[in-house]
Short mmCIF file of C-alpha atoms and ligand atoms in Angstrom, two decimals:
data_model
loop_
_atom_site.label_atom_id
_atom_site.label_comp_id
_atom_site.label_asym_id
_atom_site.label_seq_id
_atom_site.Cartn_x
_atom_site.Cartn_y
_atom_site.Cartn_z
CA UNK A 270 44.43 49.74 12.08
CA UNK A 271 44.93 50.53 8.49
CA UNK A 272 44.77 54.13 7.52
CA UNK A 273 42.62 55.76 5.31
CA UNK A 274 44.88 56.46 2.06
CA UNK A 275 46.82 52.82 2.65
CA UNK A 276 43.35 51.45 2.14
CA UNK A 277 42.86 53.75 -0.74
CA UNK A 278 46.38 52.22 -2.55
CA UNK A 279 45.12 48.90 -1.90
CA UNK A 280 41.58 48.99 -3.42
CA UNK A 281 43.49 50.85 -6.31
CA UNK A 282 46.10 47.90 -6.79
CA UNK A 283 42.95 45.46 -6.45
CA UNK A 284 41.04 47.47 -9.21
CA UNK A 285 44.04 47.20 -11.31
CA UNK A 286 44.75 43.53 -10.75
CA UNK A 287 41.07 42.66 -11.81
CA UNK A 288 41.41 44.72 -15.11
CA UNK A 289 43.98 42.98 -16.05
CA UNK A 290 42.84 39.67 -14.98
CA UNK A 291 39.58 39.81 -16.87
CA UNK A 292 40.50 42.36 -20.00
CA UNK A 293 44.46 42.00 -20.35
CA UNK A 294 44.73 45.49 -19.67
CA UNK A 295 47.75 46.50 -17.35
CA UNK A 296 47.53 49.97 -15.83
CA UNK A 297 49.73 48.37 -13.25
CA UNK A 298 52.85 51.11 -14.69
CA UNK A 299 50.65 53.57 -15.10
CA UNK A 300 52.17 57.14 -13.46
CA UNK A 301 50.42 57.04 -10.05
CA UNK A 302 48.73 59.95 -9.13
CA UNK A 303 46.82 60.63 -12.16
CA UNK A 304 45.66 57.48 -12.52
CA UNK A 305 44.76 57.85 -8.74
CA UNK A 306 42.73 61.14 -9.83
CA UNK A 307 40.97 59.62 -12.73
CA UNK A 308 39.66 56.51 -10.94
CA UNK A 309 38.62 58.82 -7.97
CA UNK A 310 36.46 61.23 -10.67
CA UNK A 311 34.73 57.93 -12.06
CA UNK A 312 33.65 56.56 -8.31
CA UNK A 313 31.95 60.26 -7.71
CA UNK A 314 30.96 60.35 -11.28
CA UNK A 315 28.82 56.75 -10.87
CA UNK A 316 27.81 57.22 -7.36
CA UNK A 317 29.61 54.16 -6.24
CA UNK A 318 30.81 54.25 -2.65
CA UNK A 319 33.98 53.31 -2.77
CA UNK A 320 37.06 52.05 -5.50
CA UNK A 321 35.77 48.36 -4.08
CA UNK A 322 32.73 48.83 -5.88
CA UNK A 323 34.25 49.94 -8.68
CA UNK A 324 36.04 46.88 -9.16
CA UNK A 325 32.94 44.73 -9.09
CA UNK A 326 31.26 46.83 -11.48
CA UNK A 327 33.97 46.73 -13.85
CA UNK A 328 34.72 42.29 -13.29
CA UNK A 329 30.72 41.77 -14.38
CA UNK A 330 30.16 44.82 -16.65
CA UNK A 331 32.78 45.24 -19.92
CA UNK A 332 30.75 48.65 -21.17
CA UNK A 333 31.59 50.44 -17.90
CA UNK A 334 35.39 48.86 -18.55
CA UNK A 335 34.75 50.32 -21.42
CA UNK A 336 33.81 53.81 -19.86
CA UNK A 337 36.90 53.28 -17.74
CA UNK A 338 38.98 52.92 -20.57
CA UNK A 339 37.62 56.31 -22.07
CA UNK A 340 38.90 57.91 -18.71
CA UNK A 341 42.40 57.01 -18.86
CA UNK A 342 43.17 58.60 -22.34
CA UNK A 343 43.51 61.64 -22.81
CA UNK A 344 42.91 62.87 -25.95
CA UNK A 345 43.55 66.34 -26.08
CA UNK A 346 45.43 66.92 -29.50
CA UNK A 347 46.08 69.58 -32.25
CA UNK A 348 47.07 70.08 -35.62
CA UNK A 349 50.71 70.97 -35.97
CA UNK A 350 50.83 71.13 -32.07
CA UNK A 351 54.51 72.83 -31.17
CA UNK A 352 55.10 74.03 -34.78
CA UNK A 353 58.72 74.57 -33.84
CA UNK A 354 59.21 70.74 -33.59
CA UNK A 355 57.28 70.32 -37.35
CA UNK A 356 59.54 73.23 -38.81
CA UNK A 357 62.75 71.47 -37.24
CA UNK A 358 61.92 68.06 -38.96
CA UNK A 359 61.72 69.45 -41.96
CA UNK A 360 64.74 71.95 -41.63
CA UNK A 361 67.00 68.52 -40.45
CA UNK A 362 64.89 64.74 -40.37
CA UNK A 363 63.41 65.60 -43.83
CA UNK A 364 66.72 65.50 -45.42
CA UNK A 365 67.52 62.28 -44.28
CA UNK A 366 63.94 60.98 -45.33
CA UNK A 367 65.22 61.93 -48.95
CA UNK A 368 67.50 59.56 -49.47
CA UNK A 369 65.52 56.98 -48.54
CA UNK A 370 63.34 55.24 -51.58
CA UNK A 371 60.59 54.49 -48.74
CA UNK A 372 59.90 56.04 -45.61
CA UNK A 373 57.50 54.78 -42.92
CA UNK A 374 56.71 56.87 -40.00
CA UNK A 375 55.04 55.92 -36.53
CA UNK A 376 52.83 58.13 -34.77
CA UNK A 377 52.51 56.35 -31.11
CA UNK A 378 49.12 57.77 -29.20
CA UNK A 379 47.71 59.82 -32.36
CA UNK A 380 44.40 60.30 -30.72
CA UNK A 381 41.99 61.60 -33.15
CA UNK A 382 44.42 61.91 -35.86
CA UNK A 383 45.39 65.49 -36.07
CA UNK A 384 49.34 65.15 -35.90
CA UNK A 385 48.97 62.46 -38.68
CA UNK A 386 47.25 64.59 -41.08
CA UNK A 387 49.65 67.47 -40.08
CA UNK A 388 52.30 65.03 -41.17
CA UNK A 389 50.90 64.19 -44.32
CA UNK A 390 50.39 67.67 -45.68
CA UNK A 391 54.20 69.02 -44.41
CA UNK A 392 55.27 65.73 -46.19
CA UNK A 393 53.53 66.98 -49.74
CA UNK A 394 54.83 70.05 -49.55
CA UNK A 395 58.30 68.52 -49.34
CA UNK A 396 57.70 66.21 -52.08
CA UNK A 397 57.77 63.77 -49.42
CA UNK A 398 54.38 62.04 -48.96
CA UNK A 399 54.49 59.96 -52.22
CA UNK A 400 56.56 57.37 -51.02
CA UNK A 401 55.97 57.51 -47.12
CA UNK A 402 53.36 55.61 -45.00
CA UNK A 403 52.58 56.82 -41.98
CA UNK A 404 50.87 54.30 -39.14
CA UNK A 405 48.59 56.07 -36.71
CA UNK A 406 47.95 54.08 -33.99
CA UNK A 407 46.64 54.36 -30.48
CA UNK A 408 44.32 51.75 -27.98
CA UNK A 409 41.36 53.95 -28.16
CA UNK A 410 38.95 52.70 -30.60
CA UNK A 411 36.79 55.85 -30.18
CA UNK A 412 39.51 58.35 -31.45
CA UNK A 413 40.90 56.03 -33.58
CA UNK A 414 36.95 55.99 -35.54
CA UNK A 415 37.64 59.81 -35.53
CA UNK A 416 41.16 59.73 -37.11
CA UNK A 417 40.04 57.36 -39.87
CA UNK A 418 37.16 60.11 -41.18
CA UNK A 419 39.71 63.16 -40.44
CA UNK A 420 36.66 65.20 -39.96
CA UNK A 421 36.90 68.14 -37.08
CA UNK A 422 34.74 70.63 -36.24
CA UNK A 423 35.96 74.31 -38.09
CA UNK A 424 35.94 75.99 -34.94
CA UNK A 425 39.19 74.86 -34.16
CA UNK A 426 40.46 75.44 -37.37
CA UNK A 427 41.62 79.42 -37.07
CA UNK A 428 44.04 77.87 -34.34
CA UNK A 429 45.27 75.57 -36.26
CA UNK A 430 46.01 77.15 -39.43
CA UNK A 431 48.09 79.85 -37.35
CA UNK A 432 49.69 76.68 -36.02
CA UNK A 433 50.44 75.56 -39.79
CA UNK A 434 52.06 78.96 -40.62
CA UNK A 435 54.09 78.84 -37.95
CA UNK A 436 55.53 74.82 -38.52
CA UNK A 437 57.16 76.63 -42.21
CA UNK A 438 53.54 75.27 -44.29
CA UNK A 439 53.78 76.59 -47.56
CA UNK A 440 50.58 77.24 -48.82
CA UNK A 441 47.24 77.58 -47.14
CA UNK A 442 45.43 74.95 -44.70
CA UNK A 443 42.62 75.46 -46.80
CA UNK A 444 44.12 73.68 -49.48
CA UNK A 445 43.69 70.64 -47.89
CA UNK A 446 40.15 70.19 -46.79
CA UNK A 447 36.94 70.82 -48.01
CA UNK A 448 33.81 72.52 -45.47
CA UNK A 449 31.00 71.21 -45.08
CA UNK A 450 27.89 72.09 -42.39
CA UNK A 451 30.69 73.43 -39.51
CA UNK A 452 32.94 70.58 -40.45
CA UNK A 453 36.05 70.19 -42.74
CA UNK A 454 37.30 66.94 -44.16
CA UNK A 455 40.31 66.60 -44.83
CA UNK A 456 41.73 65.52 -48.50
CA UNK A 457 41.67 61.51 -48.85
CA UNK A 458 44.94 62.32 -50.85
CA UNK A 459 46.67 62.40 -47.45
CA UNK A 460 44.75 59.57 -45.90
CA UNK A 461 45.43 57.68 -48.78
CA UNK A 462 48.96 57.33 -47.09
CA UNK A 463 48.02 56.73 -43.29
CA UNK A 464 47.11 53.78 -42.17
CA UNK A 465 45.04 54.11 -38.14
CA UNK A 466 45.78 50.96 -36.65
CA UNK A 467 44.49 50.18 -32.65
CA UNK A 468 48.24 48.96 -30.53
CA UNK A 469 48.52 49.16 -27.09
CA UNK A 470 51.84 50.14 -25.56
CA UNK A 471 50.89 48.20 -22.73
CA UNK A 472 51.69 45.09 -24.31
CA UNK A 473 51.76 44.78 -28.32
CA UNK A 474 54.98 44.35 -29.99
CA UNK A 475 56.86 46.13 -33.11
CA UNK A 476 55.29 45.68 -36.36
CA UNK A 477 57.77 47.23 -38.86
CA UNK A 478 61.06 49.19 -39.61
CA UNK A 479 60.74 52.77 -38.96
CA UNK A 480 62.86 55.75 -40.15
CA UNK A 481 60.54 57.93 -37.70
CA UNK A 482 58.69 57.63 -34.51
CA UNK A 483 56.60 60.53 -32.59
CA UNK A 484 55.04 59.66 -29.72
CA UNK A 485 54.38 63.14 -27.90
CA UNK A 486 52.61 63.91 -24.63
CA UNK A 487 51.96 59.81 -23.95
CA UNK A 488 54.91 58.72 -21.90
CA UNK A 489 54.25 60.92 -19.12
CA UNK A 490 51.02 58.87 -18.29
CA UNK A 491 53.37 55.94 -17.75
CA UNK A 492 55.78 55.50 -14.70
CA UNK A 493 59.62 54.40 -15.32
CA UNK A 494 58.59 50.75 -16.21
CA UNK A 495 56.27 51.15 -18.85
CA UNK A 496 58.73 54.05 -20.35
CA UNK A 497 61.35 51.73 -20.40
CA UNK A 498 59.35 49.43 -22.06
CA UNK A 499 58.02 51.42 -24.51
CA UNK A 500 61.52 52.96 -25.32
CA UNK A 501 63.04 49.72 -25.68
CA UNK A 502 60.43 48.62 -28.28
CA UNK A 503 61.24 51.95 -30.04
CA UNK A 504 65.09 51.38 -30.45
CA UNK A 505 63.87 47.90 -31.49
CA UNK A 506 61.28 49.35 -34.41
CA UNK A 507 63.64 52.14 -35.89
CA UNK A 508 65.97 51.17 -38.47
CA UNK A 509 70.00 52.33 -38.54
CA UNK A 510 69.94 56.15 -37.27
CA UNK A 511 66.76 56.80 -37.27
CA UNK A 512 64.87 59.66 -35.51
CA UNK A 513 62.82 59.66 -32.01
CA UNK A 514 60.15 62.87 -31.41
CA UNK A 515 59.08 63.13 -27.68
CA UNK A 516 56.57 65.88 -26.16
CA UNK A 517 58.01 68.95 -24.66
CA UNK A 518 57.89 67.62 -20.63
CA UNK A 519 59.45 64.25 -21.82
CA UNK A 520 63.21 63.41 -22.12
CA UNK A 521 65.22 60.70 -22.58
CA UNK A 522 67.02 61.68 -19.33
CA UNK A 523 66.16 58.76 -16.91
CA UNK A 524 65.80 56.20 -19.41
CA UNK A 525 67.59 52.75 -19.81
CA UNK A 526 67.60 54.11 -23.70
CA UNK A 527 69.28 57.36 -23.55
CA UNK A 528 73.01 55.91 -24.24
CA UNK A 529 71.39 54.78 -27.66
CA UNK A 530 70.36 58.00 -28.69
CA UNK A 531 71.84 61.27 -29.50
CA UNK A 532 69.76 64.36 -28.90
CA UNK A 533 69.77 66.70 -32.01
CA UNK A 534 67.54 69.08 -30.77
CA UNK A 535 67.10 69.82 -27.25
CA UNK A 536 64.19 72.26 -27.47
CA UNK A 537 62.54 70.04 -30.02
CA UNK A 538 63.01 66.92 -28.35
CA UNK A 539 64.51 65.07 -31.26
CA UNK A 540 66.70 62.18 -31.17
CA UNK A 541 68.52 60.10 -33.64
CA UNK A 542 69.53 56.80 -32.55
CA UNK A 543 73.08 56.08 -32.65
CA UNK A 544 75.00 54.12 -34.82
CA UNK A 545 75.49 50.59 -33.44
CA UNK A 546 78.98 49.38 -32.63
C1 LIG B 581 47.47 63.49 -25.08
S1 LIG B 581 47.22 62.38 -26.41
C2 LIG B 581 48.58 62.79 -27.46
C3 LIG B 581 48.17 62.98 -28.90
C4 LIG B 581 49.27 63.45 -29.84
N1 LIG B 581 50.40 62.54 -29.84
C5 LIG B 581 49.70 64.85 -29.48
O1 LIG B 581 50.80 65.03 -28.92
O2 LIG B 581 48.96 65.80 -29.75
C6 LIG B 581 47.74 60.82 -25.67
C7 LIG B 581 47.26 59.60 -26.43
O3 LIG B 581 48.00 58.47 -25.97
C8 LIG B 581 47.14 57.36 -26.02
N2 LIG B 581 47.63 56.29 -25.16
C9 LIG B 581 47.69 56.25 -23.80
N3 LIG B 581 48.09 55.05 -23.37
C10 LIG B 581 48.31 54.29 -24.48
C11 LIG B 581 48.71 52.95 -24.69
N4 LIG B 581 48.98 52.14 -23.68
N5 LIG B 581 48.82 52.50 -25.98
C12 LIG B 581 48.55 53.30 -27.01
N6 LIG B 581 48.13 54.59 -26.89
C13 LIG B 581 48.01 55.08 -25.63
C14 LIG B 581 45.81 57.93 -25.54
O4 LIG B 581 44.72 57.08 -25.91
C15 LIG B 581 45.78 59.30 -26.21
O5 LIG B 581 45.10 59.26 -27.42
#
């Protein structure tokens, strides 16, 4: 007799398998148990009696893949978010980025585009931005829509100009947007220099040499596999000694990629990739 959660694990694996059978979406490496908890929330959610249904549903209906999809990202970003780790670029990264004659900077999983345009502005103020492009990119077409009009709502933006004090901003967060009706929109001086592109970790490749890579708070949605993967395309994308930014629970600890990295700032979670032999 099977038990209950064994039966659980293998409706979960069959969900999985028919995602990425029908939309080339694998989840397969996805960390476990919050995957477990999101699918779980989406079967009480619908009303559907068990992950088995679920799987049908999704097989002959892409917009509730599509509602699926919204699920499994989580979103949940800031301006300057950890201003420590902004003021530490620019005390130590920056100054490499200025002897470059271009700079082009990845943020992996922007979400709706806040730690771009955070970016952008510390970049200005360091005489930076001219010659830098920053890519924004993510697999969620929603937040990606969001990032590309860099319009939030003001109540947020008390927080966040605190935040931009703190990361060493030198002049006011005001500067840089204009209100309208609740809302500020941001300058399209900085998004003149960020392009939002959609990639998928799960399976798109490099698409250019980077002196700079953040990807915070994304790799611990993914189990050992996928972080592998991911970190492997990373050493692949960054050119000779460039830097690495991960979130503040992720490390290079367990990875296959930590010999080609040196940390530089524990705290921060910065890392410069070695010089090859
Ligand atoms: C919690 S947000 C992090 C946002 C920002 N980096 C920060 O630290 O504030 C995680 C983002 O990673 C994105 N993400 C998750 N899996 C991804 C994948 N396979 N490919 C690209 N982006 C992914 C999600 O869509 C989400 O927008």
């Amino acid at each position: 007799m099977i038990k209950q959660l064994d039966l659980q694990h293998f409706e979960i694996n069959q969900l999985l398998d028919a995602i990425y059978f029908r939309y080339g979406y694998d989840f397969r490496d996805y960390a476990r148990a919050s995957l477990e908890r999101k699918i779980l929330h989406r079967v009480n959610l619908s009303k559907l009696q068990n992950i088995s249904e679920m799987s049908q549903k999704i097989l002959h209906d892409p917009s509730f893949f599509n509602l699926f999809l919204k699920d499994m990202s989580v979103t949940v970003t800031e301006m300057f978010r950890d201003p420590y780790v902004f003021k530490k670029l620019e005390k130590t990264v920056f100054l490499q980025l200025k002897t470059y004659s271009r700079v082009n900077i990845w943020h992996v999983g922007c979400a709706t585009g806040e730690e771009a345009y955070s970016m952008a502005i510390l970049l200005h103020e360091n005489d930076l931005l001219k010659h830098t492009r920053i890519y924004a990119t993510d697999y969620n077409n929603h937040s990606l829509d969001i990032a590309k009009k860099g319009i939030y709502h003001q109540d947020k933006i008390a927080e966040y100009s605190q935040n931009y004090i703190h990361a060493g901003g030198k002049s006011k967060l005001s500067d840089y947007y204009t209100v309208q009706d609740q809302f500020v929109t941001f300058n399209p001086s900085l998004k003149e220099h960020i392009t939002f592109a959609n990639h998928n970790l799960m399976k798109d490749q490099v698409f250019a040499q980077m002196h700079l890579i953040l990807c915070r708070n994304v790799l611990i949605y993914f189990n050992a596999t996928l972080q592998n993967r991911v970190l492997k395309l990373f050493t692949e994308s960054l050119v000779h000694r460039g830097f690495l930014v991960l979130g503040d629970k992720e490390s290079l600890e367990f990875n296959n990629e930590k010999e080609s990295f040196e940390n530089i700032a524990k705290k921060e979670r910065i890392y410069q990739h070695k010089a090859n032999l």
